[in-house]
CSV table of C-alpha atoms in Angstrom, one decimal:
chain,number,residue,atom,x,y,z
A,913,MET,CA,90.7,78.5,117.0
A,914,SER,CA,93.3,76.0,117.5
A,915,GLY,CA,95.8,76.6,119.7
A,916,LEU,CA,99.7,77.0,118.8
A,917,LEU,CA,103.1,76.4,121.9
A,918,ILE,CA,106.2,77.8,119.7
A,919,GLU,CA,109.0,76.0,121.9
A,920,GLY,CA,112.7,77.6,122.5
A,921,GLY,CA,113.2,80.4,120.0
A,922,THR,CA,114.8,83.8,120.7
A,923,LEU,CA,112.2,86.7,121.5
A,924,LEU,CA,112.8,89.6,119.5
A,925,GLY,CA,110.4,92.0,120.0
A,926,LEU,CA,111.0,95.2,119.6
A,927,ALA,CA,110.5,97.2,122.0
A,928,ALA,CA,113.4,98.4,121.9
A,929,PRO,CA,117.0,97.0,120.2
A,930,ASP,CA,117.9,95.0,123.4
A,931,ASP,CA,114.4,93.5,123.3
A,932,VAL,CA,115.8,90.0,122.5
A,933,ARG,CA,114.9,87.4,125.3
A,934,PRO,CA,116.7,84.2,124.3
A,935,ASP,CA,115.5,80.7,125.0
A,936,MET,CA,111.5,81.4,125.7
A,937,ASP,CA,108.4,79.6,125.1
A,938,LEU,CA,105.6,81.4,123.3
A,939,TYR,CA,101.7,80.6,123.9
A,940,ALA,CA,99.8,81.3,121.2
A,941,GLU,CA,95.5,80.6,120.8
A,942,ASP,CA,92.4,82.6,118.7
A,943,GLY,CA,95.3,84.2,116.9
A,944,ARG,CA,96.4,86.0,120.3
A,945,ILE,CA,99.1,85.8,122.7
A,946,ARG,CA,98.0,84.3,125.4
A,947,ALA,CA,101.5,83.7,127.2
A,948,ILE,CA,105.3,84.1,126.8
A,949,GLY,CA,107.7,82.2,129.2
A,950,PRO,CA,107.7,79.5,132.3
A,951,ASP,CA,103.9,80.6,131.7
A,952,ALA,CA,103.4,79.5,128.4
A,953,ARG,CA,103.8,75.5,128.9
A,954,GLN,CA,101.3,75.2,131.7
A,955,ARG,CA,98.7,77.8,129.6
A,956,ALA,CA,99.3,75.4,126.5
A,957,PRO,CA,97.2,71.9,126.5
A,958,GLU,CA,97.8,68.6,126.2
A,959,GLY,CA,97.9,67.9,122.4
A,960,VAL,CA,98.5,71.1,121.2
A,961,GLU,CA,100.5,72.1,117.7
A,962,ARG,CA,103.9,72.4,118.7
A,963,LEU,CA,106.4,74.7,116.8
A,964,ASP,CA,110.3,73.6,118.0
A,965,ALA,CA,112.4,77.1,117.3
A,966,ARG,CA,115.3,75.9,119.3
A,967,GLY,CA,118.6,78.1,117.9
A,968,MET,CA,115.9,79.9,115.4
A,969,TRP,CA,114.5,83.1,116.2
A,970,LEU,CA,111.1,84.7,116.4
A,971,LEU,CA,110.0,88.0,115.7
A,972,PRO,CA,106.7,89.9,114.5
A,973,ALA,CA,105.9,88.8,111.1
A,974,PHE,CA,106.0,91.2,108.7
A,975,VAL,CA,103.9,93.4,106.7
A,976,GLN,CA,103.5,94.8,102.8
A,977,ALA,CA,102.4,97.9,103.4
A,978,HIS,CA,101.6,98.3,99.5
A,979,LEU,CA,100.6,95.7,96.9
A,980,HIS,CA,99.4,95.3,93.8
A,981,LEU,CA,98.4,91.1,93.7
A,982,CYS,CA,96.8,91.6,90.4
A,983,GLN,CA,99.7,92.5,88.6
A,984,THR,CA,101.9,89.0,89.5
A,985,LEU,CA,101.4,87.3,86.8
A,986,LEU,CA,102.6,90.7,84.9
A,987,ARG,CA,106.4,90.1,86.5
A,988,ASN,CA,109.3,90.5,83.7
A,989,GLY,CA,107.3,92.7,81.9
A,990,PRO,CA,109.3,96.0,79.8
A,991,ASP,CA,112.6,97.3,82.2
A,992,ASP,CA,113.0,100.2,81.2
A,993,LEU,CA,110.1,102.5,81.2
A,994,GLU,CA,109.1,105.0,84.2
A,995,LEU,CA,105.7,105.6,85.8
A,996,LEU,CA,103.3,107.1,83.5
A,997,PRO,CA,104.3,104.7,80.2
A,998,TRP,CA,104.6,101.9,81.6
A,999,LEU,CA,101.1,102.2,82.7
A,1000,GLU,CA,99.0,103.4,79.8
A,1001,ARG,CA,101.6,100.2,77.8
A,1002,HIS,CA,101.9,96.9,80.5
A,1003,VAL,CA,100.2,97.8,84.1
A,1004,TRP,CA,96.8,98.4,82.6
A,1005,PRO,CA,96.5,96.4,79.7
A,1006,GLY,CA,97.8,93.1,82.0
A,1007,GLU,CA,95.1,94.5,84.4
A,1008,ALA,CA,91.7,94.8,82.0
A,1009,ALA,CA,92.8,91.6,81.1
A,1010,HIS,CA,92.3,89.9,83.6
A,1011,ASP,CA,89.6,87.4,84.2
A,1012,PRO,CA,88.3,86.1,87.5
A,1013,TRP,CA,90.4,82.2,87.5
A,1014,THR,CA,94.2,84.6,86.1
A,1015,MET,CA,93.2,86.8,88.3
A,1016,SER,CA,93.4,84.1,91.1
A,1017,VAL,CA,95.9,83.0,89.8
A,1018,SER,CA,98.2,85.9,89.8
A,1019,ALA,CA,96.5,86.8,93.3
A,1020,ARG,CA,97.1,82.6,94.7
A,1021,LEU,CA,101.2,82.9,93.1
A,1022,GLY,CA,101.4,86.5,95.2
A,1023,ILE,CA,100.4,85.3,98.3
A,1024,ALA,CA,102.3,82.7,98.8
A,1025,GLU,CA,105.6,84.4,97.2
A,1026,CYS,CA,104.6,87.2,100.5
A,1027,LEU,CA,103.8,84.1,102.6
A,1028,SER,CA,107.1,82.5,101.9
A,1029,ALA,CA,109.1,85.4,103.1
A,1030,GLY,CA,107.7,85.5,106.3
A,1031,VAL,CA,104.8,88.0,106.0
A,1032,ALA,CA,101.7,88.0,107.3
A,1033,ALA,CA,99.5,90.6,106.0
A,1034,VAL,CA,99.1,93.3,103.3
A,1035,LEU,CA,97.5,95.8,102.2
A,1036,ASP,CA,96.4,95.5,98.1
A,1037,MET,CA,96.1,97.4,95.8
A,1038,GLY,CA,93.3,95.4,93.0
A,1039,THR,CA,91.5,96.9,90.0
A,1040,VAL,CA,88.8,98.0,89.1
A,1041,ARG,CA,87.4,94.4,88.2
A,1042,HIS,CA,87.4,90.9,90.2
A,1043,SER,CA,87.8,91.8,93.1
A,1044,ASP,CA,86.2,89.0,94.4
A,1045,ALA,CA,89.0,86.8,93.4
A,1046,LEU,CA,91.2,88.6,95.1
A,1047,PHE,CA,89.5,87.8,98.7
A,1048,GLU,CA,89.2,84.3,97.9
A,1049,ALA,CA,92.3,83.6,97.4
A,1050,ALA,CA,92.9,85.9,100.2
A,1051,ALA,CA,90.6,83.5,102.9
A,1052,SER,CA,91.6,80.1,101.2
A,1053,THR,CA,95.8,81.3,102.0
A,1054,GLY,CA,94.9,82.4,105.4
A,1055,ILE,CA,97.1,85.8,105.1
A,1056,ARG,CA,95.9,88.7,106.9
A,1057,TYR,CA,94.7,90.8,103.6
A,1058,VAL,CA,93.2,94.6,103.8
A,1059,GLY,CA,92.1,95.8,99.6
A,1060,GLY,CA,90.1,95.4,97.4
A,1061,ASN,CA,88.9,97.4,94.1
A,1062,VAL,CA,90.6,100.0,92.8
A,1063,LEU,CA,88.7,103.3,91.9
A,1064,MET,CA,89.8,105.5,89.0
A,1065,ASP,CA,87.0,106.7,86.6
A,1066,ASP,CA,88.5,110.1,84.6
A,1067,PRO,CA,88.4,109.7,81.4
A,1068,GLU,CA,91.2,111.7,81.0
A,1069,THR,CA,94.2,109.8,81.8
A,1070,THR,CA,92.4,106.9,82.1
A,1071,PRO,CA,91.1,103.8,79.5
A,1072,ALA,CA,88.0,103.5,78.7
A,1073,SER,CA,88.7,99.5,80.0
A,1074,LEU,CA,89.8,100.7,83.0
A,1075,ARG,CA,87.2,103.3,84.0
A,1076,ALA,CA,84.2,102.8,86.0
A,1077,PRO,CA,81.9,106.5,86.8
A,1078,ALA,CA,82.2,108.0,90.6
A,1079,ALA,CA,79.3,106.0,91.5
A,1080,GLU,CA,80.1,102.2,90.4
A,1081,GLY,CA,83.3,102.4,91.5
A,1082,LEU,CA,82.4,103.1,95.2
A,1083,ALA,CA,78.8,100.6,94.9
A,1084,GLU,CA,81.7,98.0,94.1
A,1085,THR,CA,83.6,99.2,97.3
A,1086,MET,CA,80.2,98.4,99.3
A,1087,ARG,CA,79.4,95.7,98.0
A,1088,LEU,CA,82.9,94.2,98.5
A,1089,HIS,CA,82.4,96.0,102.0
A,1090,GLU,CA,79.0,93.9,102.6
A,1091,LYS,CA,80.3,90.3,101.3
A,1092,TRP,CA,84.2,90.3,103.2
A,1093,HIS,CA,84.9,93.3,105.7
A,1094,GLY,CA,85.6,91.0,109.0
A,1095,ARG,CA,85.1,87.3,107.4
A,1096,GLU,CA,87.8,84.8,108.0
A,1097,ASP,CA,87.9,85.8,112.2
A,1098,GLY,CA,88.0,89.5,111.0
A,1099,ARG,CA,91.3,88.8,108.9
A,1100,LEU,CA,89.9,90.5,105.8
A,1101,SER,CA,89.3,93.8,105.8
A,1102,VAL,CA,88.0,95.9,103.2
A,1103,ALA,CA,89.8,99.7,102.2
A,1104,VAL,CA,88.7,102.7,100.1
A,1105,GLN,CA,91.2,102.5,96.7
A,1106,PRO,CA,91.3,105.9,94.4
A,1107,ARG,CA,94.0,104.7,92.6
A,1108,PHE,CA,95.5,108.2,92.1
A,1109,ALA,CA,95.1,111.9,91.4
A,1110,VAL,CA,95.7,111.5,87.8
A,1111,SER,CA,92.7,108.6,87.3
A,1112,CYS,CA,90.4,110.7,90.0
A,1113,THR,CA,88.3,113.1,89.4
A,1114,ASP,CA,87.0,115.1,92.3
A,1115,GLY,CA,83.8,114.0,92.5
A,1116,LEU,CA,85.4,110.6,93.4
A,1117,LEU,CA,87.7,111.5,95.6
A,1118,ARG,CA,86.0,113.3,97.7
A,1119,GLY,CA,83.0,110.3,97.3
A,1120,ALA,CA,86.1,108.2,98.4
A,1121,ALA,CA,87.1,110.1,101.6
A,1122,ASP,CA,83.9,110.2,102.8
A,1123,LEU,CA,82.9,106.0,102.1
A,1124,ALA,CA,86.0,105.7,104.1
A,1125,ARG,CA,85.0,108.2,107.2
A,1126,ASP,CA,81.6,106.6,107.3
A,1127,ARG,CA,81.9,102.8,107.4
A,1128,ALA,CA,86.0,103.2,109.7
A,1129,LEU,CA,88.0,101.9,106.5
A,1130,VAL,CA,91.6,102.7,105.0
A,1131,ILE,CA,91.7,104.6,102.6
A,1132,HIS,CA,94.9,103.2,100.0
A,1133,THR,CA,96.8,105.5,97.5
A,1134,HIS,CA,99.4,106.5,95.3
A,1135,ALA,CA,100.9,109.5,96.1
A,1136,SER,CA,104.5,111.4,94.6
A,1137,GLU,CA,106.1,108.4,92.9
A,1138,ASN,CA,106.9,111.0,90.0
A,1139,ARG,CA,107.8,113.9,88.5
A,1140,ASP,CA,105.7,113.7,85.8
A,1141,GLU,CA,102.6,113.0,87.8
A,1142,CYS,CA,103.1,115.4,90.4
A,1143,ALA,CA,103.3,118.4,87.4
A,1144,LEU,CA,100.2,117.0,86.3
A,1145,VAL,CA,98.2,117.9,89.0
A,1146,LYS,CA,100.2,120.3,89.6
A,1147,LYS,CA,98.6,121.7,87.0
A,1148,ARG,CA,95.1,120.6,87.3
A,1149,THR,CA,95.0,121.9,91.1
A,1150,GLY,CA,97.8,124.7,91.4
A,1151,MET,CA,99.1,122.8,94.6
A,1152,SER,CA,101.5,119.5,95.4
A,1153,ASN,CA,100.2,115.9,95.3
A,1154,LEU,CA,99.6,115.6,98.9
A,1155,GLU,CA,97.5,119.6,99.2
A,1156,SER,CA,95.9,118.2,96.6
A,1157,LEU,CA,94.1,115.2,98.6
A,1158,ASP,CA,93.8,116.8,102.1
A,1159,THR,CA,92.2,119.5,100.1
A,1160,VAL,CA,89.3,116.6,98.8
A,1161,GLY,CA,89.6,114.6,102.7
A,1162,LEU,CA,91.8,111.7,101.7
A,1163,LEU,CA,94.5,112.0,104.9
A,1164,GLY,CA,93.7,111.3,107.9
A,1165,PRO,CA,94.7,108.8,110.2
A,1166,THR,CA,94.0,105.6,108.7
A,1167,THR,CA,95.4,106.4,105.6
A,1168,CYS,CA,98.2,104.7,104.1
A,1169,VAL,CA,99.8,106.2,100.6
A,1170,ALA,CA,102.4,104.8,99.1
A,1171,HIS,CA,105.6,106.1,98.2
A,1172,ALA,CA,105.5,109.7,98.8
A,1173,VAL,CA,109.5,110.5,96.6
A,1174,HIS,CA,108.4,113.9,95.6
A,1175,THR,CA,107.9,115.8,98.8
A,1176,ALA,CA,109.0,118.4,100.5
A,1177,GLU,CA,109.4,120.3,104.1
A,1178,ARG,CA,105.7,121.5,103.9
A,1179,ASP,CA,104.8,118.1,103.1
A,1180,PHE,CA,106.2,116.6,105.9
A,1181,ARG,CA,104.1,118.8,108.4
A,1182,LEU,CA,101.4,117.8,106.2
A,1183,LEU,CA,101.6,114.1,106.7
A,1184,SER,CA,103.1,114.1,110.3
A,1185,GLU,CA,99.5,116.4,111.0
A,1186,ARG,CA,97.3,114.7,110.1
A,1187,ARG,CA,98.9,111.2,111.4
A,1188,THR,CA,98.9,109.5,108.1
A,1189,ALA,CA,101.2,106.7,107.4
A,1190,VAL,CA,103.6,106.4,104.0
A,1191,ALA,CA,104.6,102.7,102.9
A,1192,HIS,CA,108.0,103.0,101.2
A,1193,CYS,CA,108.9,101.0,98.7
A,1194,PRO,CA,112.7,101.2,97.1
A,1195,GLY,CA,113.2,98.2,95.1
A,1196,SER,CA,109.6,99.6,92.6
A,1197,ASN,CA,111.3,103.2,93.3
A,1198,LEU,CA,114.8,102.4,92.0
A,1199,LYS,CA,113.5,99.9,88.8
A,1200,LEU,CA,110.8,103.0,87.8
A,1201,ALA,CA,113.5,105.6,87.9
A,1202,SER,CA,110.7,107.6,90.3
A,1203,GLY,CA,113.5,108.2,93.1
A,1204,VAL,CA,113.8,108.0,96.3
A,1205,CYS,CA,111.7,108.4,99.5
A,1206,PRO,CA,113.2,110.6,101.9
A,1207,VAL,CA,112.6,108.6,104.5
A,1208,PRO,CA,114.7,110.0,107.7
A,1209,GLU,CA,113.0,113.2,107.0
A,1210,LEU,CA,109.2,111.9,106.6
A,1211,ARG,CA,110.2,109.6,110.3
A,1212,GLY,CA,112.0,113.0,111.7
A,1213,ALA,CA,108.5,115.3,111.4
A,1214,GLY,CA,106.9,112.4,113.0
A,1215,VAL,CA,105.7,110.2,110.2
A,1216,ARG,CA,104.4,106.9,110.8
A,1217,VAL,CA,106.8,105.1,107.8
A,1218,ALA,CA,105.9,101.5,106.2
A,1219,LEU,CA,107.5,99.1,103.5
A,1220,GLY,CA,105.7,97.5,101.3
A,1221,SER,CA,107.3,96.2,97.7
A,1222,ASP,CA,104.4,97.4,95.7
A,1223,GLY,CA,103.4,94.9,92.2
A,1224,ALA,CA,105.5,91.8,90.6
A,1225,ALA,CA,105.1,94.0,87.3
A,1226,CYS,CA,107.2,97.2,88.6
A,1227,ASN,CA,109.3,95.0,91.2
A,1228,ASN,CA,109.7,91.7,89.7
A,1229,LEU,CA,109.9,90.1,92.8
A,1230,LEU,CA,107.9,90.2,96.7
A,1231,ASP,CA,110.6,90.2,99.5
A,1232,PRO,CA,110.6,92.5,102.8
A,1233,PHE,CA,114.7,91.4,103.2
A,1234,ARG,CA,115.5,93.3,99.7
A,1235,GLU,CA,113.1,96.0,100.9
A,1236,MET,CA,114.7,95.6,104.1
A,1237,ARG,CA,118.3,96.3,102.7
A,1238,LEU,CA,117.4,98.7,99.9
A,1239,ALA,CA,116.2,100.9,102.9
A,1240,ALA,CA,118.5,101.3,104.8
A,1241,LEU,CA,121.2,102.0,102.4
A,1242,LEU,CA,119.9,104.7,100.3
A,1243,PRO,CA,120.1,107.3,103.3
A,1244,ARG,CA,123.1,106.8,103.3
A,1245,VAL,CA,124.5,108.2,100.0
A,1246,ARG,CA,123.6,111.2,101.9
A,1247,ARG,CA,126.0,111.5,104.2
A,1248,GLY,CA,125.2,112.1,107.7
A,1249,VAL,CA,121.7,110.5,106.8
A,1250,SER,CA,120.6,107.1,108.1
A,1251,LEU,CA,118.5,104.7,109.6
A,1252,THR,CA,119.3,101.8,111.9
A,1253,ALA,CA,118.7,97.7,111.2
A,1254,PHE,CA,116.5,98.4,114.2
A,1255,ASP,CA,114.4,101.3,113.1
A,1256,VAL,CA,114.1,99.6,109.5
A,1257,VAL,CA,113.2,95.9,110.8
A,1258,ARG,CA,109.7,98.1,112.9
A,1259,MET,CA,109.3,99.9,109.2
A,1260,ALA,CA,108.9,96.2,108.3
A,1261,THR,CA,106.8,94.3,111.3
A,1262,VAL,CA,105.1,97.0,114.0
A,1263,ASP,CA,105.2,100.2,111.4
A,1264,GLY,CA,103.3,98.5,109.0
A,1265,ARG,CA,100.8,96.6,111.6
A,1266,ALA,CA,100.4,100.8,112.9
A,1267,ALA,CA,100.4,101.2,109.1
A,1268,LEU,CA,97.8,99.4,107.7
A,1269,SER,CA,95.6,100.4,111.3
A,1270,PHE,CA,95.4,97.3,113.5
A,1271,GLU,CA,94.7,97.4,116.9
A,1272,GLY,CA,95.6,96.2,119.3
A,1273,PRO,CA,99.2,95.4,121.3
A,1274,GLU,CA,102.6,96.0,119.7
A,1275,GLY,CA,105.3,93.2,119.5
A,1276,LEU,CA,106.0,89.9,120.9
A,1277,VAL,CA,103.7,90.4,124.1
A,1278,GLU,CA,100.5,89.2,125.9
A,1279,GLY,CA,97.2,90.3,123.8
A,1280,ALA,CA,99.1,90.8,120.5
A,1281,ALA,CA,98.2,89.0,117.5
A,1282,ALA,CA,99.9,86.1,116.6
A,1283,ASP,CA,101.4,87.0,113.2
A,1284,LEU,CA,105.1,85.5,114.0
A,1285,VAL,CA,108.2,85.0,111.6
A,1286,VAL,CA,110.3,81.8,112.8
A,1287,LEU,CA,113.8,82.7,111.0
A,1288,ASP,CA,117.0,80.1,111.1
A,1289,PRO,CA,119.9,82.6,111.2
A,1290,GLU,CA,122.2,79.1,110.7
A,1291,SER,CA,120.7,78.5,107.0
A,1292,GLY,CA,122.0,80.1,104.1
A,1293,TRP,CA,124.4,83.0,104.4
A,1294,SER,CA,124.1,84.9,107.0
A,1295,LEU,CA,126.7,83.2,109.4
A,1296,PRO,CA,125.3,84.9,112.6
A,1297,ASP,CA,127.4,82.8,115.3
A,1298,ASP,CA,126.6,84.3,118.6
A,1299,TRP,CA,124.2,87.8,117.5
A,1300,SER,CA,121.7,87.4,119.1
A,1301,SER,CA,122.1,89.9,121.4
A,1302,GLU,CA,122.6,92.4,118.8
A,1303,PRO,CA,120.7,91.1,115.5
A,1304,TRP,CA,119.4,93.7,113.5
A,1305,GLY,CA,122.0,93.7,111.6
A,1306,ALA,CA,121.8,90.5,110.4
A,1307,ILE,CA,118.7,90.2,109.6
A,1308,VAL,CA,118.3,93.3,107.2
A,1309,TYR,CA,121.9,93.3,105.0
A,1310,SER,CA,122.7,89.4,105.8
A,1311,MET,CA,120.0,87.5,106.0
A,1312,GLY,CA,116.7,86.2,102.9
A,1313,ARG,CA,113.6,83.7,102.6
A,1314,GLU,CA,116.2,81.4,102.9
A,1315,ASN,CA,116.0,81.9,106.3
A,1316,VAL,CA,112.6,81.6,106.9
A,1317,ALA,CA,111.8,78.1,109.1
A,1318,ALA,CA,108.0,79.1,109.5
A,1319,THR,CA,105.1,81.5,108.9
A,1320,VAL,CA,102.3,82.9,111.6
A,1321,VAL,CA,99.3,84.1,110.5
A,1322,ASP,CA,96.7,84.9,113.5
A,1323,GLY,CA,98.1,82.0,115.6
A,1324,VAL,CA,98.2,79.1,113.0
A,1325,VAL,CA,101.0,78.7,110.8
A,1326,ARG,CA,100.3,79.0,107.3
A,1327,TYR,CA,103.8,78.4,105.6
A,1328,LEU,CA,106.5,76.2,107.2
A,1329,ARG,CA,109.6,75.6,105.5
A,1330,GLU,CA,110.1,71.8,106.3
A,1331,ASP,CA,106.6,70.9,105.0
A,1332,PRO,CA,105.7,72.6,101.6
A,1333,SER,CA,102.7,70.5,101.8
A,1334,VAL,CA,101.2,73.2,105.2
A,1335,GLY,CA,99.5,75.9,103.3
A,1336,GLY,CA,99.9,74.8,99.3
A,1337,VAL,CA,99.0,78.0,98.6
A,1338,LYS,CA,101.0,78.1,95.4
A,1339,PRO,CA,99.6,77.6,91.8
A,1340,SER,CA,100.9,74.4,90.2
A,1341,ALA,CA,103.3,75.4,87.5
A,1342,GLU,CA,101.3,74.0,84.6
A,1343,GLU,CA,98.1,76.1,86.2
A,1344,ILE,CA,101.0,79.3,86.2
A,1345,ARG,CA,102.2,78.7,82.8
A,1346,GLU,CA,98.4,79.2,81.7
A,1347,ALA,CA,97.6,81.5,83.1
A,1348,THR,CA,99.8,84.0,82.1
A,1349,ARG,CA,100.0,83.3,78.4
A,1350,ALA,CA,95.5,83.9,78.5
A,1351,LEU,CA,96.5,87.0,80.2
A,1352,ARG,CA,99.3,87.9,78.1
A,1353,SER,CA,97.1,86.5,75.0
A,1354,ARG,CA,94.3,88.9,76.0
A,1355,MET,CA,96.3,91.7,76.3
A,1356,LYS,CA,97.7,91.3,72.9
A,1357,SER,CA,94.0,91.2,71.6
C-alpha cells in the first residue's frame, strides 16, 4: 500500500476542544498514521503522493453510523407518511424490486455522495437479497464498509416479497461472512442485521444474537424509532423495545441501535450497562415525524451516541453536515439542554468509529487509522477568518460538503474536489436515470 504525505494543515485531533495544531504535516502508510509534525517529512519516502493542505483543516473522517444504500434510488418518494405506512407503501416495494444492477447503481451513487461529504466509513443496512452488489460497490470505491443482508421473517408483519425464513436469512449472512468479511485490507466487514423487532420472530432474533456472538460480528438494528412500532412490540412482549431486544441477547458492546427516539430512563441505563451504541438520525426522525432522540440524556448516562443519515428515501440527503447541525440545534428546544459543537463533531467522527467497533487509537495520533477529511475553511460561506483556534462551531453551523477538499480512506485519497476523476465512483447520469426507471417500473407491476 502506498504512502501519503499531507502537508501544512491545521490538525484537529479531537482529543479535547483545544486539540488544534496549526501548520503540521502528517504521513500515512499502510492505512495508518505513521508520523505527525517534523517526523512526517523524514518518514515519507521520495516520490510519495503529496496533498497540499496549507490553509486547510485536517480531522478524522466522518462516519455514517446508520445508512441504507439500497434506498438511494428511492429518494424523493412520498413526503408525508410516518414510518410504518412509509415502509409498507414505498420502501419495502422498492427494496423488493431491486435486481443486482439497480442495487449496484444505488450503492455507488450513495457512496459517491458520502465520499464527497468527507465520509470514510458506513454502517449500512441492506435488504434481504442482492447483498453481493453492495459489497462489490464498496470494494470498488474504497470506502470502509460494515453491512450485509437484512433479516426479516415474521409472516404477520412483512411482505412475502421481502421475507426469508430464519434459517435462510442467517445462512445468507454466514455466506457473506465467508466471502467478504475482512476483504480489501480489512475495509469490508459483515454485520448481523435483524431489521427491527416488528419484522422478526423471537427465534430469528435469538439466532441473530447467537451468530453475532459466535463470529464476533457487529449487530445493527432499528429500535424505538416510532410510537406505533413501540406499541406493537409492547403488545407482543409486554416490554419496551430495548428491553425485548436485551431479552433475546441482541444488546451488547458490538451492537449499534438506530434511532432510540422513544426511550426512557430505564432504557438509558440498560444501553449504558450493555455498552450498546446508538446511531442518532435527526433528519430522518424529523421527516418521518418520529420525534427527537434524547441525546443529552443518553450521553449523560454514558451511552456512546454516533450520527447517521438513515436512507435517502426518508432523509433525501446523505450529508453529515446537515445531521451535525440538527443534532446540535434540536436539544436547544428544551431550556438548559444543549450539546457543544465539539461534542457533535466527535459524535460524527470518533464516536462513529467506536459505534462500528473499529479498533485502534482514536483521533490524529500515530497508529490511528488514516481515515481523514480535509476541510477548506475559505470555500463556501463559512468565512472562518482566524477561527482555527476554535473551529468546532464553524464546522457544525457554517460548513457543508462544499468545504470538503479531500476524503482519505485507509491512507488513499478517494475524493478530491479539485480533480473529480479521483475515485470516479459516481454512476453516470444516464445510468442513474435508467436504473431509477427500471426500479420504479417494477415497483408498479
